[in-house]
Short mmCIF file of C-alpha atoms and ligand atoms in Angstrom, two decimals:
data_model
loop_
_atom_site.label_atom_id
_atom_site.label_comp_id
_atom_site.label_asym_id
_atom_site.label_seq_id
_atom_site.Cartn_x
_atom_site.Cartn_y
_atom_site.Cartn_z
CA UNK H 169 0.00 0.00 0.00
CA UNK H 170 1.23 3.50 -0.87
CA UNK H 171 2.54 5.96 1.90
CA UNK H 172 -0.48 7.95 1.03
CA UNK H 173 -3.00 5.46 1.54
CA UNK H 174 -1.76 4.93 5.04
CA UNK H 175 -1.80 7.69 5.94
CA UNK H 176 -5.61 8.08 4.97
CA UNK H 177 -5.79 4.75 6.56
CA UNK H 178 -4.36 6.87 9.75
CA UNK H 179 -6.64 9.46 9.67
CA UNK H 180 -9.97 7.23 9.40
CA UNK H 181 -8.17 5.12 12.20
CA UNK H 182 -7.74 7.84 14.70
CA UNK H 183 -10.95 9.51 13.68
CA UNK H 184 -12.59 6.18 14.54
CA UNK H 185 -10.98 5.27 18.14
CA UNK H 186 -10.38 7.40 20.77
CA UNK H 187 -6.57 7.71 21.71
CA UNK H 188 -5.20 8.09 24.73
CA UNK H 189 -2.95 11.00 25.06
CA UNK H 190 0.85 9.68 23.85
CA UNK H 191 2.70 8.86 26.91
CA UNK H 192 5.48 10.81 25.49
CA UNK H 193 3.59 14.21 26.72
CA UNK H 194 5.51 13.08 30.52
CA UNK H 195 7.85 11.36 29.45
CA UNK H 196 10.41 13.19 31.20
CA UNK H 197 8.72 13.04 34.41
CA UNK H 198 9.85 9.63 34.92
CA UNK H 199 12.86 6.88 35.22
CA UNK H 200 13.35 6.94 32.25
CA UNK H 201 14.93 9.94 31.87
CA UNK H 202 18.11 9.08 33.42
CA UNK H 203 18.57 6.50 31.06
CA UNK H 204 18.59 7.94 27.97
CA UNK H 205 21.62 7.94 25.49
CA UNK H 206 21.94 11.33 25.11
CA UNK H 207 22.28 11.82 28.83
CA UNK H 208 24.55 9.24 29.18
CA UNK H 209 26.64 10.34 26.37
CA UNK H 210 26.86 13.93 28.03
CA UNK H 211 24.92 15.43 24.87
CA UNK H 212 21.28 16.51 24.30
CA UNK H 213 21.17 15.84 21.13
CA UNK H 214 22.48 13.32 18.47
CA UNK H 215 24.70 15.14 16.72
CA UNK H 216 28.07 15.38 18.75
CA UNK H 217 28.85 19.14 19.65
CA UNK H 218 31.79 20.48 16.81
CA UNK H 219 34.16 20.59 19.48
CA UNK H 220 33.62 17.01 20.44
CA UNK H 221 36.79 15.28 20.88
CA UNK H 222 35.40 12.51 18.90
CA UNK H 223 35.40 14.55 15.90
CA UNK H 224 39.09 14.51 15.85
CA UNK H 225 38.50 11.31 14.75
CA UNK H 226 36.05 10.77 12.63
CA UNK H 227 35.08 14.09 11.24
CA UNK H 228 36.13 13.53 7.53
CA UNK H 229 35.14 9.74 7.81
CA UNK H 230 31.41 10.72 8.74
CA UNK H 231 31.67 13.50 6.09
CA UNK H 232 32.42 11.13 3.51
CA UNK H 233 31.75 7.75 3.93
CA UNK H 234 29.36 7.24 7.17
CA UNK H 235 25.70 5.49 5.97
CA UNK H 236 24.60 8.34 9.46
CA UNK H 237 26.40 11.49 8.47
CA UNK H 238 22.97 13.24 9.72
CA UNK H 239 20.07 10.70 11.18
CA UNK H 240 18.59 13.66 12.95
CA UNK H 241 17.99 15.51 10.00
CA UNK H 242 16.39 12.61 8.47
CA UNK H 243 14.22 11.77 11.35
CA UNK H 244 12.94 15.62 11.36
CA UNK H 245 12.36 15.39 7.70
CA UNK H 246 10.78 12.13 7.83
CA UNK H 247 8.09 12.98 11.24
CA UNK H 248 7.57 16.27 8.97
CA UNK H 249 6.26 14.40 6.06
CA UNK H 250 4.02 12.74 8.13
CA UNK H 251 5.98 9.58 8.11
CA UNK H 252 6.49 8.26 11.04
CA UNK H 253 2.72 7.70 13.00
CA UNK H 254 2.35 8.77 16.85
CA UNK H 255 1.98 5.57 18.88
CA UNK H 256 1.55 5.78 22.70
CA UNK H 257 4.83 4.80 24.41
CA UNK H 258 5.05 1.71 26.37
CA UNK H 259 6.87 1.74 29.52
CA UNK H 260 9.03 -0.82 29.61
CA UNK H 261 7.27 -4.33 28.57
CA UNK H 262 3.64 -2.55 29.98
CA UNK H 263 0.88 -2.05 27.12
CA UNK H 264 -0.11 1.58 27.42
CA UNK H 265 -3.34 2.01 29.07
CA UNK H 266 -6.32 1.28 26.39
CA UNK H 267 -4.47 0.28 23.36
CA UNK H 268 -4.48 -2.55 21.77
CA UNK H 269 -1.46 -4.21 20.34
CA UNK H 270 -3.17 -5.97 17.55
CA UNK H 271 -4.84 -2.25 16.35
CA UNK H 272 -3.92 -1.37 12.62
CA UNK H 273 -2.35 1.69 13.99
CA UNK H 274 -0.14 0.16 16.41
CA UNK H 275 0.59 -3.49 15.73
CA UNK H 276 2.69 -4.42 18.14
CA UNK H 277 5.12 -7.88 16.82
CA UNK H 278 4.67 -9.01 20.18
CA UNK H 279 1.57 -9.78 19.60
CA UNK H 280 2.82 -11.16 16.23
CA UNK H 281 0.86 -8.61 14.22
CA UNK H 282 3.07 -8.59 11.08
CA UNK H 283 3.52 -6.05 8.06
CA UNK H 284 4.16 -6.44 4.68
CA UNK H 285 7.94 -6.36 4.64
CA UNK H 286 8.67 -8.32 8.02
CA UNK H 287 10.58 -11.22 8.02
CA UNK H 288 9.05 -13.97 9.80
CA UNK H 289 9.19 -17.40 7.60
CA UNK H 290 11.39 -18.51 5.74
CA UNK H 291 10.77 -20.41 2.16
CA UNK H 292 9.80 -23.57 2.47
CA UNK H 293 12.80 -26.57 3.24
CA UNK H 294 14.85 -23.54 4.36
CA UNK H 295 16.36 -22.73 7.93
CA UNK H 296 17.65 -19.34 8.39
CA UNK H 297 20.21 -19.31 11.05
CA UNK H 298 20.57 -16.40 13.34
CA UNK H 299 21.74 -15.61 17.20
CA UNK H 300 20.75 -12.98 19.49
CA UNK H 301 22.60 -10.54 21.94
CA UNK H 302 26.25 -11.03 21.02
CA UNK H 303 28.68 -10.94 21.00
CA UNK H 304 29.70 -12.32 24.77
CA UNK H 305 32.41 -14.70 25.99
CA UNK H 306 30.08 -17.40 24.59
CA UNK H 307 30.61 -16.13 21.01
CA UNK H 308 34.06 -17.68 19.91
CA UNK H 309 32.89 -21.35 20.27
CA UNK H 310 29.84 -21.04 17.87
CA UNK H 311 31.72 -18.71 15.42
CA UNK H 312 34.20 -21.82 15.42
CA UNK H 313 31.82 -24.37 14.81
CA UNK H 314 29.67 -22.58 12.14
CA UNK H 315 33.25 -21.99 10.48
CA UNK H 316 33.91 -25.93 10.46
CA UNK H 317 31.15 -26.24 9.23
CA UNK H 318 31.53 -23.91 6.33
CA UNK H 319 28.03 -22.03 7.58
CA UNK H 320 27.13 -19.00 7.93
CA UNK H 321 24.14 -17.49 10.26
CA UNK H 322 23.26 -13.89 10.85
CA UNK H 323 24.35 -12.32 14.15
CA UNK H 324 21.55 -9.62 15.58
CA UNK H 325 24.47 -7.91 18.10
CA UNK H 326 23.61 -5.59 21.09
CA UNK H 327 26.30 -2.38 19.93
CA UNK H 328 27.22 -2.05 23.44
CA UNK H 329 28.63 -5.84 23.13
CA UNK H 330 30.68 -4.78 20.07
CA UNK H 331 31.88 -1.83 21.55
CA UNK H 332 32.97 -4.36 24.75
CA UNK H 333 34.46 -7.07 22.55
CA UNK H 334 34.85 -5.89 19.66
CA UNK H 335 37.55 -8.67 18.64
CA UNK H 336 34.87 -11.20 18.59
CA UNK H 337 32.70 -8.96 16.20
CA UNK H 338 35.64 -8.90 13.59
CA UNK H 339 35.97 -12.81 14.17
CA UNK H 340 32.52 -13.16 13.12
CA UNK H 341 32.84 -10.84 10.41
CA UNK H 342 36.20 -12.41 8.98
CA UNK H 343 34.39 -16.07 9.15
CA UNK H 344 31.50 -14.17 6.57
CA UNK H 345 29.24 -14.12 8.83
CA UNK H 346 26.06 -11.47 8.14
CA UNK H 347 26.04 -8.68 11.16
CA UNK H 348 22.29 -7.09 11.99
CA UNK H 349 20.96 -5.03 14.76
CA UNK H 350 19.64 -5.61 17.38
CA UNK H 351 19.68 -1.93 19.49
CA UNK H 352 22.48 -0.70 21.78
CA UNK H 353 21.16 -1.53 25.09
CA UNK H 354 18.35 -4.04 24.28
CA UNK H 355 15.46 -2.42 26.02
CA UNK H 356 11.79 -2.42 24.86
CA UNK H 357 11.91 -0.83 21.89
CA UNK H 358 7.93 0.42 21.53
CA UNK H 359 9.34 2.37 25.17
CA UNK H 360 11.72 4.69 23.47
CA UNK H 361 11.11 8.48 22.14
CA UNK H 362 11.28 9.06 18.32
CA UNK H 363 14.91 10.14 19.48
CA UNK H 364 16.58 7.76 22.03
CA UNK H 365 14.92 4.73 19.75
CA UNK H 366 16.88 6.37 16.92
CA UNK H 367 20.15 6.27 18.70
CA UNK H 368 19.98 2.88 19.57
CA UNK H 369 19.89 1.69 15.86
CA UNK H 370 21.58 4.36 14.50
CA UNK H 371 24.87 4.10 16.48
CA UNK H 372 24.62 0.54 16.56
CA UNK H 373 24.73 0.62 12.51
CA UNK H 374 27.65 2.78 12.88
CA UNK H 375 29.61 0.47 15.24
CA UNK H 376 28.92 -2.19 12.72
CA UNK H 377 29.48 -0.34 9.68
CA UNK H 378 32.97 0.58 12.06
CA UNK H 379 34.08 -3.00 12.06
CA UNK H 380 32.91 -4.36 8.62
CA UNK H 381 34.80 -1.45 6.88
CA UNK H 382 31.64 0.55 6.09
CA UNK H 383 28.96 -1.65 5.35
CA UNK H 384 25.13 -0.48 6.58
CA UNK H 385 23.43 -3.62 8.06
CA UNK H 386 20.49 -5.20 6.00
CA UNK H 387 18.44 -6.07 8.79
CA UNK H 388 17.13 -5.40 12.68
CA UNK H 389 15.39 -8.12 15.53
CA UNK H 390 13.70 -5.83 17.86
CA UNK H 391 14.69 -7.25 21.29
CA UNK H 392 11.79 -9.10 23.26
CA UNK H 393 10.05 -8.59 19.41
CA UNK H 394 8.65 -5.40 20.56
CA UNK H 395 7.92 -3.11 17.65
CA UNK H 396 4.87 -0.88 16.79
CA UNK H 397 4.32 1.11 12.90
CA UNK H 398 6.01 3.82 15.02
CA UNK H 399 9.53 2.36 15.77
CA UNK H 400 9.18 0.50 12.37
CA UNK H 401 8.69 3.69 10.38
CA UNK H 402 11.88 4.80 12.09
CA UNK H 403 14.27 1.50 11.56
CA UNK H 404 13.23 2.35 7.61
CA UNK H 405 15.24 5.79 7.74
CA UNK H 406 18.23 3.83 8.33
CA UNK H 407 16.96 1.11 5.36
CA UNK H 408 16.84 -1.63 8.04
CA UNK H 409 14.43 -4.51 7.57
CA UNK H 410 12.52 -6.29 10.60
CA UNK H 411 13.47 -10.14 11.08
CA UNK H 412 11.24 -11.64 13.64
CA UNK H 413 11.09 -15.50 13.95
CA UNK H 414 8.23 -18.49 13.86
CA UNK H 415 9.39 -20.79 16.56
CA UNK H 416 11.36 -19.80 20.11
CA UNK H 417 13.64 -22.16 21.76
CA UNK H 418 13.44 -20.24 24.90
CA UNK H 419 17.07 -20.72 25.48
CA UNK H 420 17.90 -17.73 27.33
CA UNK H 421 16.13 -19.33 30.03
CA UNK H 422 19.06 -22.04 30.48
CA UNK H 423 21.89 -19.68 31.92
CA UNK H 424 18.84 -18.32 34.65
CA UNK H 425 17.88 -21.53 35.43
CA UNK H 426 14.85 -21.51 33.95
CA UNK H 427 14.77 -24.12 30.89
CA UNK H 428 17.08 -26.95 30.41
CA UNK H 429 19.31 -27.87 27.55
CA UNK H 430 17.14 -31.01 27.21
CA UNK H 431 13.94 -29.40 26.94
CA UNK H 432 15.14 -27.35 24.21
CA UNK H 433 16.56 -30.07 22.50
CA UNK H 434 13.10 -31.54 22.47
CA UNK H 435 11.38 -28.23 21.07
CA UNK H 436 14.42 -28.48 18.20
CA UNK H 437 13.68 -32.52 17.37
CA UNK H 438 9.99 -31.24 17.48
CA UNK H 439 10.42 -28.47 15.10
CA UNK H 440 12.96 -30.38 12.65
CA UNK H 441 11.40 -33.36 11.96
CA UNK H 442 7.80 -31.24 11.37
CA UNK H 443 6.59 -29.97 8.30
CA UNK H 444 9.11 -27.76 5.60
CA UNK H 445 6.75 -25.28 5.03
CA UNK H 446 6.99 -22.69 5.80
CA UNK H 447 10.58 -22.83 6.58
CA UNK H 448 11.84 -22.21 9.56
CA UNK H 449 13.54 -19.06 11.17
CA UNK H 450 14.27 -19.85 15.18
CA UNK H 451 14.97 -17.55 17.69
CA UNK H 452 18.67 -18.62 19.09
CA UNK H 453 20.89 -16.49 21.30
CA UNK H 454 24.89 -16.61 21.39
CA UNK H 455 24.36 -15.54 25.42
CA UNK H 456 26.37 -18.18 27.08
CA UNK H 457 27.83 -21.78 26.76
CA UNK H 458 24.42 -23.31 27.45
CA UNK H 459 22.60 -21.53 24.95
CA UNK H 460 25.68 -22.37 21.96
CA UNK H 461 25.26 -26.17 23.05
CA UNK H 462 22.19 -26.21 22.48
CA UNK H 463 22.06 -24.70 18.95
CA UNK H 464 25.29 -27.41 18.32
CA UNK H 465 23.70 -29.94 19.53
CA UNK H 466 20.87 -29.32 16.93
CA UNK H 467 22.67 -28.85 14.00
CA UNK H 468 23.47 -32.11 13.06
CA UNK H 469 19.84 -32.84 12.95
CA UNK H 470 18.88 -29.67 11.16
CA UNK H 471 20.95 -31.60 7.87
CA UNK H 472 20.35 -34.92 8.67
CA UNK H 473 16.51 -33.94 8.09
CA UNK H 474 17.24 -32.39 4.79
CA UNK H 475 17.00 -28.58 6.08
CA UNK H 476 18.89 -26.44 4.09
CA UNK H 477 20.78 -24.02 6.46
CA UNK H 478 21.10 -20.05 5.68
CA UNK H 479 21.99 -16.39 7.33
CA UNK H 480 18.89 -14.72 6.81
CA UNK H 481 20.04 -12.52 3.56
CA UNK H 482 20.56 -16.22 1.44
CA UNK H 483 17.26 -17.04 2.80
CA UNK H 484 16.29 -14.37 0.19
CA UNK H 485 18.98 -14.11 -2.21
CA UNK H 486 19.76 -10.51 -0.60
CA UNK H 487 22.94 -8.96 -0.01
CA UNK H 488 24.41 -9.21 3.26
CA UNK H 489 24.34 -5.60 3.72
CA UNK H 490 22.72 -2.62 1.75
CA UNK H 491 25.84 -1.20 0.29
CA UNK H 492 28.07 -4.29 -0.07
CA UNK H 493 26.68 -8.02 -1.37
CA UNK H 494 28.74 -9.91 1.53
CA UNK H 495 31.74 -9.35 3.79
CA UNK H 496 34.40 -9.72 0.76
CA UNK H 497 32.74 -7.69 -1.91
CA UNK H 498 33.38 -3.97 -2.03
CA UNK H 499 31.51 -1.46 -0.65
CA UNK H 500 29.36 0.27 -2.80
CA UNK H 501 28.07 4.14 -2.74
CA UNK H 502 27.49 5.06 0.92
CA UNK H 503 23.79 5.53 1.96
CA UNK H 504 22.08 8.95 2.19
CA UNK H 505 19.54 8.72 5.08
CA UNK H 506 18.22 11.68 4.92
CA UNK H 507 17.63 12.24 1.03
CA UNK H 508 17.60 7.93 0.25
CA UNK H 509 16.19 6.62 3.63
CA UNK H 510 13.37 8.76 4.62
CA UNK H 511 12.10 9.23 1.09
CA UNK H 512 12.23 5.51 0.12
CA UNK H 513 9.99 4.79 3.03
CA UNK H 514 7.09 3.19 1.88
CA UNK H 515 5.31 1.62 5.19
CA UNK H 516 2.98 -0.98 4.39
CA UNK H 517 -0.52 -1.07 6.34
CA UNK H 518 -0.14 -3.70 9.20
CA UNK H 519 -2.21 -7.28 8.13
CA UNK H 520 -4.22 -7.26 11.54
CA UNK H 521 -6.17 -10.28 10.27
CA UNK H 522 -4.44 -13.09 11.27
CA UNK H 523 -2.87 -11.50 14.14
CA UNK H 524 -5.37 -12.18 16.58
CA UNK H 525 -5.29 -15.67 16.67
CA UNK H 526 -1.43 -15.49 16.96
CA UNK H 527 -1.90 -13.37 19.89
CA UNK H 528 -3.09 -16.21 21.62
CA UNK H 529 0.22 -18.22 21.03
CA UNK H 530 2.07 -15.36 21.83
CA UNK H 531 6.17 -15.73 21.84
CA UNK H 532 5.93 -14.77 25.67
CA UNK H 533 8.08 -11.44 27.21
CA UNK H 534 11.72 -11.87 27.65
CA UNK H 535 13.21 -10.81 31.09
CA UNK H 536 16.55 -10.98 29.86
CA UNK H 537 18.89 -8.70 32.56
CA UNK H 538 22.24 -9.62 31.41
CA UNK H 539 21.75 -7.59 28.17
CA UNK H 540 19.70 -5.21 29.77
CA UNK H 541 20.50 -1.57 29.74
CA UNK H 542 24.32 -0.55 29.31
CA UNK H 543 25.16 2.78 29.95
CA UNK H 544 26.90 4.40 27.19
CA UNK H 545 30.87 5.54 27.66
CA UNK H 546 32.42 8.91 25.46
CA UNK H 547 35.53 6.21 26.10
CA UNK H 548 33.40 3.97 24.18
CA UNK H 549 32.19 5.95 21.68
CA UNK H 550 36.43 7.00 20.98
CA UNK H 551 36.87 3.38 20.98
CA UNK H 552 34.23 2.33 18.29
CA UNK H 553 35.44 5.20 16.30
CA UNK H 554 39.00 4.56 16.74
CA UNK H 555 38.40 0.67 15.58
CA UNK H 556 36.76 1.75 12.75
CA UNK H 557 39.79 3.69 11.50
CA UNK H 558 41.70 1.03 12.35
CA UNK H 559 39.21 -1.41 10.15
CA UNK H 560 39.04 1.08 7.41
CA UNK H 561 42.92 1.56 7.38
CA UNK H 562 43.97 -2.08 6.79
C1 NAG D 606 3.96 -4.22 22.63
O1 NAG D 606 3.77 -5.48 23.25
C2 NAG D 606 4.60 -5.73 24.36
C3 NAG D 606 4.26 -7.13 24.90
O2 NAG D 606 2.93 -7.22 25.25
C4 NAG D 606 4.37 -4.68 25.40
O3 NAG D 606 5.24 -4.89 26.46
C5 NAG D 606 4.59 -3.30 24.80
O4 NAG D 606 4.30 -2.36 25.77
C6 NAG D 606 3.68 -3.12 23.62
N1 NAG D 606 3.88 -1.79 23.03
C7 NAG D 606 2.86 -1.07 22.55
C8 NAG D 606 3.21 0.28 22.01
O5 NAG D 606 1.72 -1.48 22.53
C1 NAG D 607 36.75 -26.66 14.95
O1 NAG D 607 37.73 -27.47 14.34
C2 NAG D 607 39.02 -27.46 14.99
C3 NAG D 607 39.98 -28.22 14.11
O2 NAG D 607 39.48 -29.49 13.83
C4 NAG D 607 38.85 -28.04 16.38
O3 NAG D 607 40.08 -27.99 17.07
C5 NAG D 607 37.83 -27.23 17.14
O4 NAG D 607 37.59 -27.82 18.42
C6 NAG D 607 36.51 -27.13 16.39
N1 NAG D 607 35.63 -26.21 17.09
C7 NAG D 607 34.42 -26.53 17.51
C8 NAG D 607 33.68 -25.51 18.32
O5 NAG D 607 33.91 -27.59 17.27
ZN1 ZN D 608 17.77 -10.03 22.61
#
């Protein structure tokens, strides 16, 4: 459906139902405030002041090559054009008062509602292969295996992790692995301002565009799933694409004690030796030595019964990024967000219909502390920028 159409579709909507008032009216009357990146980064605003030390750095760098050279124009530009809808906020895993999740002017992937463009299934016979919240001290055993065993998965990292261990990120990379997003501290996406949810996907592309030598990530996993039209609308300025999954292992639950390496195995033989269509895509998470068992344990049974294993881009015959085909092949024209990304956005109207009855099997909230919110460093910031010149001058 055209951008225009939805926003007709918009109008009607919120013509038709009463809305509560957007959370984000006192927003700043509560915990969250403390929190935010800009805060933490000593900034109230996105762009870094001129006489940042950071810009020492990476002043000519963002001027010519970064895919973010100026987000914050884009995101004006784009909420001016009437392009990215007003959703209540959520605080914090909470469904604001009154609205429904499954509502064409929300839908809420929690709830599974899906929109044209969402990646969900994957075609039939296929597996797509892809890990959560790395990289962590877990990381360097599964990047092994899936590199003896010539496959490739895509990795949905938390930035803060990169910026922590950042060798493990160019491990994966080197092994041809795809890198995706998955936001800089992993909180609840559909929680965030316009802004903050911005800077968790924006500098998290730029941390991996900083160790993959420039290349702008193809895709985003919204952590716990939670994403509305809103914080959709706003992953499209940077070009990303929403990957969501059909089938949960649960296996963060392991390391807390929760779920047991057996029990997952079970869901796995379950899920492997059931029907190829669709194909599967299963949530996994690199998080810690249980949770990597578990997936290696499974693997030999995802071939034996015929699957055929992919990162999520050869799922679809897509490049691995949106300015490079893989991790070998150059790197192509840098992206423009504010005159490519926001004007390309074309944000399909959400397919409510069959998300009701997936509500009911819903994928279940994910209390997952260890990734939970990392406070952002300027050290860190000087450190992502000053591995990406090191990346970019090899
Ligand atoms: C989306 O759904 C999740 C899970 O129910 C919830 O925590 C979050 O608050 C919801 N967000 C919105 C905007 O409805
Ligand atoms: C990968 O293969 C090497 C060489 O055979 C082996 O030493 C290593 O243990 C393997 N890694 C994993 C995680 O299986
Ligand atoms: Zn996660």
């Amino acid at each position: 459906m055209a951008f225009k159409s939805v926003l007709s579709l918009l109008l009607i909507a919120s013509a038709t139902f009463a809305r509560p008032t957007p959370a984000a009216d006192n927003h700043a009357d509560h915990a969250h405030a403390g929190r935010s990146l800009f805060d933490a980064y000593g900034v109230s605003d996105w762009a870094h002041p001129a006489d940042h030390p950071v810009n020492a750095l990476s002043v000519d760098r963002l001027a010519t090559t970064s895919p973010l050279a100026q987000p914050k124009d884009a995101l004006t530009k784009a909420v001016a054009a009437g392009q990215i809808p007003t959703v209540p906020l959520s605080n914090e895993g909470n469904d604001p008062h009154g609205v429904d999740p499954n509502d064409p002017t929300v839908c809420n992937s929690t709830s599974e509602c899906k929109v044209d463009g969402d990646i969900w299934n994957a075609p039939d016979g296929m597996l797509g292969l892809n890990f959560d919240d790395g990289p962590t001290d877990a990381s360097p055993r599964l990047y092994d295996y899936l590199k003896n065993n010539t496959q490739k998965a895509t990795l949905f990292y938390i930035g803060g992790n990169i910026r922590d261990l950042p060798q493990h990120a160019l491990t994966a990379f080197q092994n041809g692995n795809d890198l995706a997003v998955h936001t800089w501290t992993h909180r609840w996406s559909t929680s965030l301002s316009n802004e903050e949810f911005m800077a968790e996907i924006g500098w998290t592309c730029q941390i991996i565009a900083d160790v993959t030598g420039g290349r702008v990530p193809r895709y985003w996993r919204p952590p716990y799933g939670d994403s509305d039209l809103r914080t959709r609308a706003i992953a499209k300025i940077f070009g990303l694409t929403q990957v969501d999954w059909n089938q949960d292992t649960d296996d963060w639950e392991i390391p807390e004690g929760k779920n047991t390496e057996s029990a997952v195995a079970k869901m796995f033989q379950k899920w492997l030796t059931g029907p190829k269509s669709p194909g599967l895509i299963i949530l996994e998470h690199e998080l810690a030595d249980s949770t990597v068992d578990a997936f290696i344990n499974a693997y030999p049974l995802m071939k034996s019964n015929g699957w055929d294993t992919r990162s999520i881009p050869d799922l679809f015959g897509a490049g691995y990024y949106q300015n490079a085909e893989d991790n070998t092949s150059p790197v192509v024209t840098p992206l423009d967000p504010v005159n490519g990304g926001a004007t390309s956005i074309d944000l399909n109207a959400a397919d409510a219909t069959s998300s009701a009855a997936a509500a009911a099997a819903s994928t279940g909230a994910q209390s997952n502390t260890k990734n939970g919110a990392k406070a952002l460093s300027t050290s860190g910031f000087l450190l992502a920028f000053a591995m990406g010149f090191a990346v970019l001058a090899l």
